[in-house]
Amino acid sequence: MAVKKNVVLLGATGSIGESTLTVLRHAREELELIGIAGNTRGERLAEIAREFDVRHAAIADESTYRDCVEAGTFPGTCRLSCGTEGITELASLPEADIVLVASSGTAGLRPTLAAIEAGKDIALANKEILVLAGKFVTTAAKAHDVRLLPVDSEHNALFQCLEGRRPEDVSRLVLTASGGAFVDWPLEDLKQVAPEDALRHPNWSMGRKITIDSATMANKGLEMIEAHWLFDIAPGRIEVVLHRQSIIHSLVEMVDGSILAQLSPPCMTFAIQHVLRYPHRAPGVRETLDFKRIHRLDLEPVCPDRYPCLGLARHALEAGGVAPAVFNTANEVAVETFLENRLSFLEIPGVIERTLEGFDNFEPGTLDDVLDLEFSIRRKASELVKTYAWKKTS
Ligand code: NDP
Ligand code: MG
């Protein structure tokens, strides 16, 4: 019989946050939501607090927090706090068993480390945290003997396939990639695409940033780096294959040539439920694959010219040190600028490449080294994107 777990959810108002709530609605006896955090959607966070009778909430954005306090948006039974400090406190609540980190960007880094130090298991959706500070997060998890349970569907698949295997029996990890919104578009047409085009993902419904990253495959690049840290595997043994249907979530090749895979429909509730209930299993909240229908499972090589961000990410992963952090921050700045219609889609990899070229790599000694660096990369990349001065012509 599974013991009831107390769950803290960072990024409750986002896409992964909403999928997590769907899982929790079907598991009220086994999983209790005791803490939630968001950034700007205060009203939605308060609705969640009411629906699940949550006792602790934190809002990163100060003005949203002030508005909520003034308007009395939250129920009186919910203690509301603010900023990184409030979220860090929430992530280390004494009664919490597991913290699901689904906030976007790197703001969740300190709260995640605090949760690890407080001995909480971590369900990690946010890949940026590992890309920026994988060394610090994985070292802390080992030192405090906490589990890092991957929510990202590819890594969740790898985790399931690797369970019970000996590391020396594994030869390769193969991440599947859908190809994103432009998988079949002529490259020439990508010069003038608008953010709305890139935001139309063929299979997955996700937040804006990750949907653009899927179209450029920067997301798969971040996921290679994420896999390196989660599974302690050399960069040369991580590969990517195009799989348009997003049903095979990833593959593990054993040394004898056998390949193991995990399959489910493209919906995040499968991975979320798996980690929240881990190591137990229970019926899922969404329909499984219907074998009365034909399903095609195509696996194709990735065309490097179509997805230069993937090559840049591999280069950063192999270089090590702070190169993955530079890749991540430069990509964040480029995507924000593209979403504001100030950078062409095809210029995103150029911004990353030029930012990477402008940095002398080093091995960070402390977390502050990484955070200081993130600040300076952001500044440099922001200066750089101004020089592009692109305007979409309609
Ligand atoms: P969304 O943009 O939909 O949601 C982001 C969430 O983070 C919101 O709750 C938002 O709050 C909160 N947030 C934003 N900035 C801050 C901040 N500075 N401090 C605290 N909270 C903040 O993103 P997704 O749900 O799509 O993705 C979340 C993470 O999960 C990302 O790291 C992504 O890479 C990863 N991921 C997502 C997948 C998906 O299917 N969506 C799949 C695999 C991984 P608010 O809305 O209140 O402003
Ligand atoms: Mg993924």
GROMACS .gro file of C-alpha atoms and ligand atoms in nm:
model
  443
    1MET     CA    1   0.000   0.000   0.000
    2ALA     CA    2   0.145   0.337  -0.104
    3VAL     CA    3   0.198   0.595   0.173
    4LYS     CA    4   0.029   0.932   0.123
    5LYS     CA    5   0.272   1.194  -0.011
    6ASN     CA    6   0.268   1.569   0.042
    7VAL     CA    7   0.345   1.753  -0.281
    8VAL     CA    8   0.480   2.104  -0.342
    9LEU     CA    9   0.433   2.232  -0.698
   10LEU     CA   10   0.651   2.514  -0.833
   11GLY     CA   11   0.512   2.660  -1.158
   12ALA     CA   12   0.157   2.553  -1.071
   13THR     CA   13   0.001   2.800  -1.318
   14GLY     CA   14   0.198   2.678  -1.622
   15SER     CA   15   0.143   2.400  -1.872
   16ILE     CA   16   0.318   2.129  -1.667
   17GLY     CA   17   0.155   2.275  -1.356
   18GLU     CA   18  -0.194   2.228  -1.506
   19SER     CA   19  -0.114   1.871  -1.616
   20THR     CA   20   0.006   1.801  -1.262
   21LEU     CA   21  -0.325   1.927  -1.123
   22THR     CA   22  -0.505   1.684  -1.356
   23VAL     CA   23  -0.303   1.399  -1.206
   24LEU     CA   24  -0.364   1.523  -0.851
   25ARG     CA   25  -0.743   1.547  -0.904
   26HIS     CA   26  -0.740   1.170  -0.961
   27ALA     CA   27  -0.518   1.088  -0.664
   28ARG     CA   28  -0.661   1.281  -0.372
   29GLU     CA   29  -0.621   0.983  -0.138
   30GLU     CA   30  -0.255   0.930  -0.223
   31LEU     CA   31  -0.118   1.274  -0.312
   32GLU     CA   32  -0.191   1.593  -0.122
   33LEU     CA   33  -0.102   1.933  -0.264
   34ILE     CA   34   0.038   2.135   0.027
   35GLY     CA   35   0.226   2.416  -0.149
   36ILE     CA   36   0.204   2.601  -0.483
   37ALA     CA   37   0.409   2.872  -0.649
   38GLY     CA   38   0.368   3.090  -0.957
   39ASN     CA   39   0.488   3.421  -1.095
   40THR     CA   40   0.236   3.654  -1.260
   41ARG     CA   41  -0.095   3.463  -1.271
   42GLY     CA   42  -0.205   3.541  -0.915
   43GLU     CA   43  -0.578   3.486  -0.975
   44ARG     CA   44  -0.519   3.141  -1.121
   45LEU     CA   45  -0.288   3.048  -0.833
   46ALA     CA   46  -0.560   3.152  -0.586
   47GLU     CA   47  -0.817   2.937  -0.771
   48ILE     CA   48  -0.583   2.639  -0.735
   49ALA     CA   49  -0.538   2.717  -0.364
   50ARG     CA   50  -0.917   2.712  -0.324
   51GLU     CA   51  -0.977   2.398  -0.529
   52PHE     CA   52  -0.713   2.191  -0.347
   53ASP     CA   53  -0.740   2.367  -0.009
   54VAL     CA   54  -0.367   2.444  -0.027
   55ARG     CA   55  -0.217   2.591   0.292
   56HIS     CA   56   0.099   2.754   0.148
   57ALA     CA   57   0.146   2.960  -0.167
   58ALA     CA   58   0.428   3.180  -0.300
   59ILE     CA   59   0.439   3.434  -0.581
   60ALA     CA   60   0.772   3.526  -0.741
   61ASP     CA   61   0.660   3.856  -0.892
   62GLU     CA   62   0.641   4.126  -0.624
   63SER     CA   63   0.374   4.345  -0.782
   64THR     CA   64   0.147   4.043  -0.844
   65TYR     CA   65   0.198   3.948  -0.480
   66ARG     CA   66   0.107   4.299  -0.361
   67ASP     CA   67  -0.204   4.309  -0.582
   68CYS     CA   68  -0.317   3.973  -0.444
   69VAL     CA   69  -0.264   4.081  -0.083
   70GLU     CA   70  -0.448   4.412  -0.138
   71ALA     CA   71  -0.741   4.246  -0.317
   72GLY     CA   72  -0.762   3.956  -0.072
   73THR     CA   73  -0.743   3.715  -0.367
   74PHE     CA   74  -0.629   3.415  -0.164
   75PRO     CA   75  -0.841   3.228   0.091
   76GLY     CA   76  -0.762   3.311   0.455
   77THR     CA   77  -0.651   2.951   0.517
   78CYS     CA   78  -0.362   2.987   0.271
   79ARG     CA   79  -0.037   3.150   0.387
   80LEU     CA   80   0.099   3.364   0.104
   81SER     CA   81   0.465   3.460   0.064
   82CYS     CA   82   0.670   3.637  -0.199
   83GLY     CA   83   0.987   3.625  -0.410
   84THR     CA   84   1.264   3.368  -0.433
   85GLU     CA   85   1.279   3.364  -0.054
   86GLY     CA   86   0.910   3.271  -0.029
   87ILE     CA   87   0.946   3.000  -0.294
   88THR     CA   88   1.260   2.862  -0.127
   89GLU     CA   89   1.076   2.839   0.205
   90LEU     CA   90   0.785   2.665   0.032
   91ALA     CA   91   1.019   2.413  -0.132
   92SER     CA   92   1.162   2.314   0.204
   93LEU     CA   93   0.840   2.294   0.409
   94PRO     CA   94   0.900   2.033   0.683
   95GLU     CA   95   0.586   1.836   0.588
   96ALA     CA   96   0.671   1.819   0.212
   97ASP     CA   97   0.778   1.482   0.069
   98ILE     CA   98   0.829   1.571  -0.296
   99VAL     CA   99   0.878   1.899  -0.483
  100LEU     CA  100   0.778   1.912  -0.849
  101VAL     CA  101   0.983   2.184  -1.018
  102ALA     CA  102   0.785   2.309  -1.318
  103SER     CA  103   0.870   2.678  -1.310
  104SER     CA  104   1.032   2.803  -1.631
  105GLY     CA  105   1.379   2.955  -1.660
  106THR     CA  106   1.642   2.931  -1.391
  107ALA     CA  107   1.456   3.103  -1.107
  108GLY     CA  108   1.382   2.761  -0.958
  109LEU     CA  109   1.749   2.681  -0.902
  110ARG     CA  110   1.787   2.807  -0.543
  111PRO     CA  111   1.451   2.666  -0.426
  112THR     CA  112   1.545   2.329  -0.582
  113LEU     CA  113   1.878   2.321  -0.402
  114ALA     CA  114   1.706   2.417  -0.075
  115ALA     CA  115   1.455   2.133  -0.122
  116ILE     CA  116   1.740   1.888  -0.184
  117GLU     CA  117   1.922   2.009   0.127
  118ALA     CA  118   1.600   1.961   0.324
  119GLY     CA  119   1.590   1.598   0.202
  120LYS     CA  120   1.290   1.628  -0.033
  121ASP     CA  121   1.264   1.413  -0.343
  122ILE     CA  122   1.266   1.625  -0.658
  123ALA     CA  123   1.044   1.569  -0.960
  124LEU     CA  124   1.223   1.777  -1.220
  125ALA     CA  125   1.046   1.917  -1.526
  126ASN     CA  126   1.269   2.221  -1.553
  127LYS     CA  127   1.571   2.127  -1.765
  128GLU     CA  128   1.735   2.471  -1.753
  129ILE     CA  129   1.833   2.411  -1.391
  130LEU     CA  130   2.042   2.107  -1.486
  131VAL     CA  131   2.186   2.277  -1.792
  132LEU     CA  132   2.299   2.573  -1.583
  133ALA     CA  133   2.409   2.395  -1.268
  134GLY     CA  134   2.397   2.019  -1.329
  135LYS     CA  135   2.717   1.960  -1.136
  136PHE     CA  136   2.588   2.135  -0.822
  137VAL     CA  137   2.237   1.988  -0.834
  138THR     CA  138   2.348   1.626  -0.888
  139THR     CA  139   2.626   1.651  -0.627
  140ALA     CA  140   2.377   1.787  -0.371
  141ALA     CA  141   2.122   1.516  -0.455
  142LYS     CA  142   2.385   1.245  -0.396
  143ALA     CA  143   2.506   1.406  -0.073
  144HIS     CA  144   2.152   1.429   0.069
  145ASP     CA  145   2.043   1.094  -0.073
  146VAL     CA  146   1.739   1.235  -0.251
  147ARG     CA  147   1.590   1.115  -0.577
  148LEU     CA  148   1.597   1.328  -0.891
  149LEU     CA  149   1.294   1.195  -1.079
  150PRO     CA  150   1.273   1.318  -1.440
  151VAL     CA  151   0.942   1.460  -1.562
  152ASP     CA  152   1.064   1.558  -1.908
  153SER     CA  153   0.905   1.283  -2.118
  154GLU     CA  154   1.229   1.166  -2.284
  155HIS     CA  155   1.418   1.144  -1.957
  156ASN     CA  156   1.126   0.984  -1.783
  157ALA     CA  157   1.131   0.720  -2.059
  158LEU     CA  158   1.507   0.671  -2.017
  159PHE     CA  159   1.464   0.647  -1.640
  160GLN     CA  160   1.200   0.375  -1.681
  161CYS     CA  161   1.413   0.182  -1.935
  162LEU     CA  162   1.730   0.211  -1.725
  163GLU     CA  163   1.575   0.103  -1.397
  164GLY     CA  164   1.749  -0.209  -1.266
  165ARG     CA  165   2.016  -0.204  -1.541
  166ARG     CA  166   2.389  -0.202  -1.475
  167PRO     CA  167   2.558   0.110  -1.623
  168GLU     CA  168   2.820  -0.108  -1.795
  169ASP     CA  169   2.542  -0.289  -1.987
  170VAL     CA  170   2.418   0.032  -2.151
  171SER     CA  171   2.576   0.149  -2.475
  172ARG     CA  172   2.365   0.447  -2.591
  173LEU     CA  173   2.078   0.671  -2.489
  174VAL     CA  174   1.868   0.780  -2.786
  175LEU     CA  175   1.638   1.078  -2.739
  176THR     CA  176   1.342   1.105  -2.972
  177ALA     CA  177   1.250   1.443  -3.124
  178SER     CA  178   0.924   1.533  -3.296
  179GLY     CA  179   1.090   1.788  -3.525
  180GLY     CA  180   0.863   2.071  -3.405
  181ALA     CA  181   0.640   2.303  -3.602
  182PHE     CA  182   0.855   2.330  -3.916
  183VAL     CA  183   0.965   1.972  -3.962
  184ASP     CA  184   0.851   1.965  -4.326
  185TRP     CA  185   0.872   2.333  -4.424
  186PRO     CA  186   1.116   2.432  -4.700
  187LEU     CA  187   1.412   2.602  -4.527
  188GLU     CA  188   1.367   2.908  -4.750
  189ASP     CA  189   1.019   2.969  -4.600
  190LEU     CA  190   1.159   2.986  -4.246
  191LYS     CA  191   1.311   3.332  -4.306
  192GLN     CA  192   0.977   3.501  -4.256
  193VAL     CA  193   0.792   3.280  -4.008
  194ALA     CA  194   0.605   3.451  -3.727
  195PRO     CA  195   0.603   3.341  -3.361
  196GLU     CA  196   0.243   3.214  -3.407
  197ASP     CA  197   0.367   2.969  -3.672
  198ALA     CA  198   0.641   2.835  -3.446
  199LEU     CA  199   0.398   2.809  -3.155
  200ARG     CA  200   0.187   2.552  -3.341
  201HIS     CA  201   0.341   2.225  -3.224
  202PRO     CA  202   0.218   1.918  -3.414
  203ASN     CA  203   0.184   1.686  -3.109
  204TRP     CA  204   0.241   1.855  -2.774
  205SER     CA  205   0.065   2.139  -2.596
  206MET     CA  206   0.333   2.322  -2.394
  207GLY     CA  207   0.451   2.664  -2.273
  208ARG     CA  208   0.567   2.921  -2.535
  209LYS     CA  209   0.941   2.905  -2.476
  210ILE     CA  210   0.968   2.526  -2.499
  211THR     CA  211   0.744   2.520  -2.809
  212ILE     CA  212   0.985   2.754  -2.993
  213ASP     CA  213   1.276   2.545  -2.864
  214SER     CA  214   1.109   2.239  -3.019
  215ALA     CA  215   1.091   2.410  -3.357
  216THR     CA  216   1.466   2.492  -3.347
  217MET     CA  217   1.555   2.169  -3.161
  218ALA     CA  218   1.738   2.380  -2.900
  219ASN     CA  219   1.506   2.186  -2.669
  220LYS     CA  220   1.659   1.855  -2.778
  221GLY     CA  221   2.001   2.013  -2.727
  222LEU     CA  222   1.909   2.109  -2.371
  223GLU     CA  223   1.774   1.757  -2.325
  224MET     CA  224   2.107   1.600  -2.429
  225ILE     CA  225   2.274   1.807  -2.157
  226GLU     CA  226   1.997   1.714  -1.913
  227ALA     CA  227   2.048   1.341  -1.993
  228HIS     CA  228   2.422   1.374  -1.937
  229TRP     CA  229   2.366   1.501  -1.582
  230LEU     CA  230   2.071   1.281  -1.488
  231PHE     CA  231   2.224   0.954  -1.605
  232ASP     CA  232   2.596   1.032  -1.569
  233ILE     CA  233   2.663   0.934  -1.929
  234ALA     CA  234   2.934   1.062  -2.165
  235PRO     CA  235   2.819   1.310  -2.434
  236GLY     CA  236   2.934   1.078  -2.715
  237ARG     CA  237   2.684   0.813  -2.602
  238ILE     CA  238   2.378   1.038  -2.630
  239GLU     CA  239   2.204   1.053  -2.966
  240VAL     CA  240   1.891   1.204  -3.115
  241VAL     CA  241   1.651   1.049  -3.366
  242LEU     CA  242   1.355   1.212  -3.538
  243HIS     CA  243   1.025   1.049  -3.441
  244ARG     CA  244   0.731   1.251  -3.570
  245GLN     CA  245   0.456   1.074  -3.379
  246SER     CA  246   0.595   1.144  -3.025
  247ILE     CA  247   0.480   0.803  -2.901
  248ILE     CA  248   0.821   0.646  -2.839
  249HIS     CA  249   0.957   0.884  -2.577
  250SER     CA  250   1.317   0.760  -2.592
  251LEU     CA  251   1.531   0.450  -2.636
  252VAL     CA  252   1.811   0.277  -2.448
  253GLU     CA  253   2.050   0.057  -2.641
  254MET     CA  254   2.221  -0.218  -2.443
  255VAL     CA  255   2.573  -0.341  -2.527
  256ASP     CA  256   2.434  -0.657  -2.687
  257GLY     CA  257   2.234  -0.450  -2.937
  258SER     CA  258   1.890  -0.486  -2.775
  259ILE     CA  259   1.698  -0.160  -2.769
  260LEU     CA  260   1.445  -0.080  -2.496
  261ALA     CA  261   1.177   0.184  -2.539
  262GLN     CA  262   0.895   0.347  -2.343
  263LEU     CA  263   0.573   0.433  -2.529
  264SER     CA  264   0.263   0.631  -2.439
  265PRO     CA  265   0.045   0.895  -2.607
  266PRO     CA  266   0.201   1.245  -2.622
  267CYS     CA  267   0.061   1.378  -2.295
  268MET     CA  268   0.264   1.485  -1.993
  269THR     CA  269   0.030   1.328  -1.736
  270PHE     CA  270   0.195   0.987  -1.794
  271ALA     CA  271   0.540   1.104  -1.684
  272ILE     CA  272   0.404   1.329  -1.408
  273GLN     CA  273   0.196   1.051  -1.255
  274HIS     CA  274   0.489   0.811  -1.280
  275VAL     CA  275   0.722   1.035  -1.078
  276LEU     CA  276   0.466   1.150  -0.822
  277ARG     CA  277   0.358   0.797  -0.741
  278TYR     CA  278   0.704   0.646  -0.781
  279PRO     CA  279   0.785   0.364  -0.709
  280HIS     CA  280   0.417   0.264  -0.717
  281ARG     CA  281   0.190   0.245  -1.021
  282ALA     CA  282  -0.182   0.316  -1.057
  283PRO     CA  283  -0.427   0.350  -1.350
  284GLY     CA  284  -0.352   0.663  -1.553
  285VAL     CA  285  -0.572   0.967  -1.605
  286ARG     CA  286  -0.563   0.967  -1.985
  287GLU     CA  287  -0.646   0.707  -2.247
  288THR     CA  288  -0.364   0.475  -2.343
  289LEU     CA  289  -0.275   0.375  -2.702
  290ASP     CA  290  -0.568   0.226  -2.885
  291PHE     CA  291  -0.442  -0.076  -3.079
  292LYS     CA  292  -0.766  -0.102  -3.277
  293ARG     CA  293  -0.620   0.189  -3.474
  294ILE     CA  294  -0.308   0.186  -3.688
  295HIS     CA  295  -0.015   0.370  -3.531
  296ARG     CA  296   0.295   0.448  -3.731
  297LEU     CA  297   0.624   0.472  -3.546
  298ASP     CA  298   0.876   0.633  -3.782
  299LEU     CA  299   1.239   0.681  -3.682
  300GLU     CA  300   1.446   0.904  -3.911
  301PRO     CA  301   1.789   1.067  -3.894
  302VAL     CA  302   1.792   1.435  -3.793
  303CYS     CA  303   1.900   1.672  -4.071
  304PRO     CA  304   2.178   1.888  -3.916
  305ASP     CA  305   2.124   2.180  -4.159
  306ARG     CA  306   1.763   2.216  -4.053
  307TYR     CA  307   1.848   2.216  -3.681
  308PRO     CA  308   2.181   2.398  -3.625
  309CYS     CA  309   2.089   2.457  -3.256
  310LEU     CA  310   2.129   2.085  -3.195
  311GLY     CA  311   2.488   2.090  -3.321
  312LEU     CA  312   2.564   2.397  -3.108
  313ALA     CA  313   2.424   2.225  -2.799
  314ARG     CA  314   2.638   1.918  -2.864
  315HIS     CA  315   2.942   2.139  -2.902
  316ALA     CA  316   2.858   2.309  -2.567
  317LEU     CA  317   2.800   1.973  -2.395
  318GLU     CA  318   3.133   1.837  -2.519
  319ALA     CA  319   3.316   2.157  -2.420
  320GLY     CA  320   3.173   2.128  -2.065
  321GLY     CA  321   3.245   2.397  -1.803
  322VAL     CA  322   3.008   2.690  -1.844
  323ALA     CA  323   2.948   2.638  -2.218
  324PRO     CA  324   2.606   2.469  -2.163
  325ALA     CA  325   2.501   2.765  -1.944
  326VAL     CA  326   2.608   3.008  -2.217
  327PHE     CA  327   2.412   2.806  -2.474
  328ASN     CA  328   2.102   2.812  -2.253
  329THR     CA  329   2.105   3.183  -2.170
  330ALA     CA  330   2.189   3.294  -2.524
  331ASN     CA  331   1.902   3.079  -2.650
  332GLU     CA  332   1.664   3.229  -2.391
  333VAL     CA  333   1.751   3.581  -2.505
  334ALA     CA  334   1.721   3.487  -2.873
  335VAL     CA  335   1.381   3.321  -2.822
  336GLU     CA  336   1.246   3.617  -2.620
  337THR     CA  337   1.357   3.849  -2.902
  338PHE     CA  338   1.201   3.625  -3.168
  339LEU     CA  339   0.874   3.618  -2.971
  340GLU     CA  340   0.880   3.999  -2.972
  341ASN     CA  341   0.913   3.990  -3.353
  342ARG     CA  342   1.259   4.151  -3.338
  343LEU     CA  343   1.464   3.853  -3.457
  344SER     CA  344   1.412   3.617  -3.747
  345PHE     CA  345   1.359   3.251  -3.663
  346LEU     CA  346   1.667   3.156  -3.868
  347GLU     CA  347   1.884   3.401  -3.671
  348ILE     CA  348   1.828   3.223  -3.336
  349PRO     CA  349   2.125   2.983  -3.385
  350GLY     CA  350   2.348   3.271  -3.500
  351VAL     CA  351   2.289   3.455  -3.170
  352ILE     CA  352   2.378   3.140  -2.974
  353GLU     CA  353   2.690   3.075  -3.181
  354ARG     CA  354   2.821   3.430  -3.153
  355THR     CA  355   2.755   3.441  -2.779
  356LEU     CA  356   2.938   3.109  -2.733
  357GLU     CA  357   3.232   3.241  -2.937
  358GLY     CA  358   3.252   3.552  -2.719
  359PHE     CA  359   3.307   3.359  -2.393
  360ASP     CA  360   3.621   3.203  -2.249
  361ASN     CA  361   3.512   2.873  -2.103
  362PHE     CA  362   3.595   2.780  -1.743
  363GLU     CA  363   3.495   2.526  -1.481
  364PRO     CA  364   3.266   2.699  -1.227
  365GLY     CA  365   3.383   2.651  -0.867
  366THR     CA  366   3.067   2.773  -0.696
  367LEU     CA  367   2.702   2.826  -0.772
  368ASP     CA  368   2.760   3.202  -0.752
  369ASP     CA  369   3.011   3.173  -1.039
  370VAL     CA  370   2.730   3.029  -1.253
  371LEU     CA  371   2.470   3.282  -1.146
  372ASP     CA  372   2.708   3.577  -1.203
  373LEU     CA  373   2.791   3.434  -1.541
  374GLU     CA  374   2.425   3.396  -1.633
  375PHE     CA  375   2.379   3.764  -1.562
  376SER     CA  376   2.669   3.868  -1.783
  377ILE     CA  377   2.577   3.632  -2.069
  378ARG     CA  378   2.224   3.773  -2.065
  379ARG     CA  379   2.363   4.125  -2.090
  380LYS     CA  380   2.599   4.037  -2.375
  381ALA     CA  381   2.339   3.840  -2.570
  382SER     CA  382   2.087   4.124  -2.524
  383GLU     CA  383   2.339   4.370  -2.673
  384LEU     CA  384   2.407   4.128  -2.955
  385VAL     CA  385   2.043   4.080  -3.059
  386LYS     CA  386   2.004   4.458  -3.095
  387THR     CA  387   2.254   4.446  -3.382
  388TYR     CA  388   2.021   4.222  -3.582
  389ALA     CA  389   1.744   4.484  -3.610
  390TRP     CA  390   1.512   4.246  -3.795
  391LYS     CA  391   1.156   4.344  -3.885
  392LYS     CA  392   0.900   4.096  -4.008
  393THR     CA  393   0.751   4.191  -4.341
  394SER     CA  394   0.399   4.061  -4.385
  395NDP     P1  395   0.491   2.765  -1.883
  395NDP     O1  396   0.547   2.888  -1.945
  395NDP     O2  397   0.361   2.713  -1.928
  395NDP     O3  398   0.481   2.786  -1.724
  395NDP     C1  399   0.588   2.840  -1.650
  395NDP     C2  400   0.554   2.841  -1.502
  395NDP     O4  401   0.664   2.897  -1.430
  395NDP     C3  402   0.432   2.927  -1.467
  395NDP     O5  403   0.369   2.871  -1.355
  395NDP     C4  404   0.496   3.061  -1.431
  395NDP     O6  405   0.417   3.141  -1.345
  395NDP     C5  406   0.620   3.013  -1.357
  395NDP     N1  407   0.730   3.109  -1.356
  395NDP     C6  408   0.774   3.183  -1.461
  395NDP     N2  409   0.878   3.262  -1.420
  395NDP     C7  410   0.895   3.238  -1.288
  395NDP     C8  411   0.984   3.290  -1.190
  395NDP     N3  412   1.073   3.386  -1.218
  395NDP     N4  413   0.975   3.241  -1.063
  395NDP     C9  414   0.883   3.147  -1.032
  395NDP     N5  415   0.795   3.096  -1.120
  395NDP    C10  416   0.803   3.140  -1.247
  395NDP     O7  417   0.607   2.654  -1.897
  395NDP     P2  418   0.593   2.497  -1.910
  395NDP     O8  419   0.496   2.445  -1.808
  395NDP     O9  420   0.577   2.459  -2.051
  395NDP    O10  421   0.741   2.450  -1.870
  395NDP    C11  422   0.788   2.456  -1.738
  395NDP    C12  423   0.925   2.388  -1.731
  395NDP    O11  424   0.909   2.250  -1.764
  395NDP    C13  425   1.026   2.443  -1.831
  395NDP    O12  426   1.153   2.439  -1.772
  395NDP    C14  427   1.019   2.347  -1.949
  395NDP    O13  428   1.140   2.337  -2.019
  395NDP    C15  429   0.991   2.216  -1.875
  395NDP     N6  430   0.919   2.116  -1.956
  395NDP    C16  431   0.793   2.143  -2.006
  395NDP    C17  432   0.726   2.049  -2.082
  395NDP    C18  433   0.587   2.076  -2.133
  395NDP    O14  434   0.525   1.984  -2.187
  395NDP     N7  435   0.531   2.193  -2.118
  395NDP    C19  436   0.786   1.919  -2.113
  395NDP    C20  437   0.914   1.899  -2.051
  395NDP    C21  438   0.978   1.994  -1.976
  395NDP     P3  439   0.297   3.241  -1.402
  395NDP    O15  440   0.225   3.161  -1.505
  395NDP    O16  441   0.215   3.264  -1.278
  395NDP    O17  442   0.361   3.365  -1.455
  396MG      MG  443   1.107   1.671  -2.356
   0.00000   0.00000   0.00000
